[in-house]
Amino acid sequence: LGLDNTDFYVLCGLALAIGLYLKRDTLKELFMSNDDDITISGGSRDIVEVLRENGKNYLVLFGSQTGTAEDYAKKFAKELAAKFELNVMCADIEKYDYHNLNELPSNVVVSFFISTYGEGDFPDGAVQFEEFLQNAESSDLENLKYTIFGLGNSTYEFYNGAAKKAVKYLDQAGSKIIGKFGQGDDGAGTTDEDFLSWKSDVLEVLKDQLHLDEHEQRYIPSFKFEKLGSIEEKVSLGEPSLQYLPCNKLSFNDENIQLGPYDLHQPFVAPVVKSFELCKGKERSCIHTEIDISGSNMKYSTGDHAGVWPSNADEKVKDFLDIFNLDPETIFDLSPLDSTIKVPFPTPTTIGAAARHYMEITGPVSRQTFGLFEQFAPNEDIKAKIAELANDKSAFAKEIHGKYYNLADALKELSGENKWDKVSFVFLIETIPRLQPRYYSISSSSLCEKQTIHVTSIVEDFPNPEGGKPVVGVTTNLLRNIEYAFNGKDNKDLPVHYDLNGPRSLFKNFKIPIHVRRSTFKLPSNPSTPVLMFGPGTGVAPFRGFIRERVKFIENQENVKLGKHLLFYGSRNKDDFLYQNEWPEYAKKLDGSFEMIVCHSRLPNEKKVYIQDKLIEREADVLGMINNGAFIYVCGDAKGMAQGVSAALVDILSRGKSIEKAEASEMIKMLKTSGRYQEDVW
Ligand code: FAD
């Protein structure tokens, strides 16, 4: 035919255009509604109008980054409806405009649930709300009555920073707070108890101010559950979003085309191209996974996070279905009973797919959630036991949390052979949060490997101290199962197993859903700026990316003088020293501008040494680097390590500059505020 390259590409483009045209209705639907917006309020962003049209008399608004604030908001909304028969609208702040919040009817109270992200920031979806509040004038919100619960972590400098700012701005705009300002502290592991104590206080005040009658909680479903007969193309079998359903799939030359954009609402199903065990100790192993994002149009830059979308393990799915006597093959559809509510995951689907792919069925069960099951107890004895435990904080801590029970384990412990078959599946959908992606600090550099994301994950798996089943994390065990399959290893001794093929074989050949989350954890743009890095354990992940970036940078440039890059790294022993073969190679290439200081905390017959100890040993160097404008980066454990490093740096500054500790502490704070001291901790 004599086609040249240009002709060929033009023909391909035409064929694709025709394909897209033929699927135009599907595409329109997909673009107009990502899964997150499946049903909400006919698209109106006018919050007062939506509230009025749906006959609601209470508003709960959440700003959530990873789903925790959303989860608490929904629990609170459900309880208000169940105890006081209020018509509660629970909504994501991102989905509405708020210019007329002051025009809400005078009997409507707004309860805010706001999580804090990064350096005291609002969640991404609530940034415009922050701007709105910040710019509000003194009487702009004077009619607004609100309650507020912030979700934060006291190991961070700006603990509950976003909720604190919200309270300040609301106060300035004339709004009136009802009850106390609640603050949940994930750092102390007390979010649940903080919420319960805040809630009991606030409900008393609300009862009084709104003249509410309280009665025994009665579950009122928010969705209509409808059984369907057969699996058709539109039935989700666990696909991460609507675009992956066969009825919406686009293909070209027999290749499936994924549409995007890919973000927290919709992942890209990406192939794992390499996976190996970085270390395998008696107690823990660490998996290195390389994921190819070519064709996704997703970009990452060094220091960003990868969101990995897990599914639940076979054993956990079985326990869950078993305790509630659920048939995994049941096909169902859900429709919201009013237009302010959204379906939490793609439907129609099957009960088995929901339990495996969409619901957070493992992990510790909260006392509040546990108490809700009282109304469905198989008999009066079990009902009494549930009530007793749910009302006794320390008994619950000992009997349920102390034994590392998840929901199914806890209910089974109480009921023995009795099934919890009075629990409706809609109640479970409404009570159990959606399975969330887990984040990993990317350990590759976008300068070296543009299209490949490296993830370094410690497998969360430890023996149950109380002698029960091992305590396992969802995602890290999935990554370990992929590593085993990828390298043809026998997985029978692993504590949990997964369906690696996924829904309709979507994950076949080692694919995994992922998205990229931007982070502010970035190297200074001037390569001559000195860099201090603190990253023990998997905290070293982004620093591997940083150093690979610097190596590539000097390979590409001539006559560049790099500033000193000093990395403090710690591991338990020599076996779990991550990427130990790579570092000397990097040091050689960076020719003296990179130095790594290593310590171990569990070498036999040797004193435990932590990175903070090493930091003090190198006090003079560290001080010199800070005086020369060094950028400081800390990554890894938020509790002990990050605080320890911060305290050691305060000591060093105080001694080196002969100033009071308080002043040195202020200097560290300033470095944090100005972005010269950055933390990526979890
Ligand atoms: P989950 O299922 O989330 O479980 C969490 C923990 O709870 C596990 O330790 C598990 O054993 C335990 N658990 C499970 N069931 C119960 C129960 N019933 N009772 C009590 N405990 C239970 N991690 C890395 O390894 N590398 C990184 O580079 C990395 N970077 C991160 C970056 C950021 C910004 C953040 C926020 C986190 C990062 N993490 C990283 C942590 C990571 O996101 C996950 O939290 C971690 O891997 C555990 O995920 P999982 O799904 O395996 O465990």
Coordinates of C-alpha atoms and ligand atoms in Angstrom, one line a residue, residues 305 363-364 404-406 438-441 456-458 460 462 471-476 517 538 541 680 682, ligand 1:
H305 CA 3.7 9.0 47.2
G363 CA -8.0 -4.0 61.1
P364 CA -9.0 -3.2 64.7
Y404 CA -6.0 -8.0 68.0
Y405 CA -9.5 -8.9 66.8
N406 CA -11.1 -7.5 63.7
R438 CA -2.2 2.7 51.3
Y439 CA 0.5 5.2 50.6
Y440 CA 4.2 4.5 50.0
S441 CA 7.0 7.1 49.7
T456 CA 9.7 -0.3 49.4
S457 CA 7.4 -1.9 51.9
I458 CA 7.9 -3.7 55.2
E460 CA 3.1 -6.1 58.3
F462 CA 3.6 -10.5 63.4
V471 CA -1.7 -10.0 62.9
V472 CA -1.4 -9.0 59.2
G473 CA -1.7 -5.9 57.1
V474 CA -3.7 -5.9 53.9
T475 CA -1.5 -4.3 51.3
T476 CA 1.9 -5.4 52.4
R517 CA -0.2 11.6 45.2
T538 CA 11.7 2.0 55.2
A541 CA 12.7 5.0 50.7
D680 CA 7.3 12.6 55.6
W682 CA 3.6 7.9 59.3
Ligands
FAD1 P1 -3.1 -2.4 57.4 O1 -4.1 -3.4 56.9 O2 -3.4 -1.0 57.0 O3 -2.8 -2.6 58.9 C1 -2.1 -1.6 59.6 C2 -1.5 -2.3 60.8 O4 -2.5 -2.8 61.6 C3 -0.6 -3.5 60.5 O5 0.6 -3.4 61.3 C4 -1.4 -4.7 60.8 O6 -0.6 -5.7 61.2 C5 -2.2 -4.2 62.0 N1 -3.5 -4.9 62.2 C6 -4.2 -5.6 61.3 N2 -5.3 -6.1 61.8 C7 -5.3 -5.7 63.1 C8 -6.2 -5.8 64.2 N3 -7.3 -6.5 64.1 N4 -5.8 -5.3 65.4 C9 -4.7 -4.6 65.5 N5 -3.8 -4.4 64.5 C10 -4.1 -4.9 63.3 N6 5.2 1.9 54.6 C11 6.3 1.3 54.1 O7 6.5 0.1 54.4 N7 7.1 2.0 53.2 C12 6.9 3.3 52.8 O8 7.7 3.8 52.0 C13 5.8 3.9 53.4 N8 5.5 5.2 53.1 C14 4.5 5.9 53.6 C15 4.2 7.2 53.3 C16 3.1 7.8 53.8 C17 2.9 9.3 53.4 C18 2.2 7.1 54.7 C19 1.0 7.8 55.2 C20 2.5 5.8 55.0 C21 3.6 5.2 54.5 N9 3.8 3.8 54.8 C22 4.9 3.2 54.3 C23 2.9 3.0 55.6 C24 1.9 2.3 54.7 O9 1.0 3.3 54.1 C25 1.0 1.3 55.3 O10 0.3 1.9 56.4 C26 1.7 0.1 55.8 O11 2.4 -0.5 54.7 C27 0.7 -0.9 56.3 O12 -0.3 -1.2 55.3 P2 -1.1 -2.6 55.3 O13 -2.2 -2.4 54.4 O14 -0.2 -3.7 55.0 O15 -1.6 -2.7 56.8

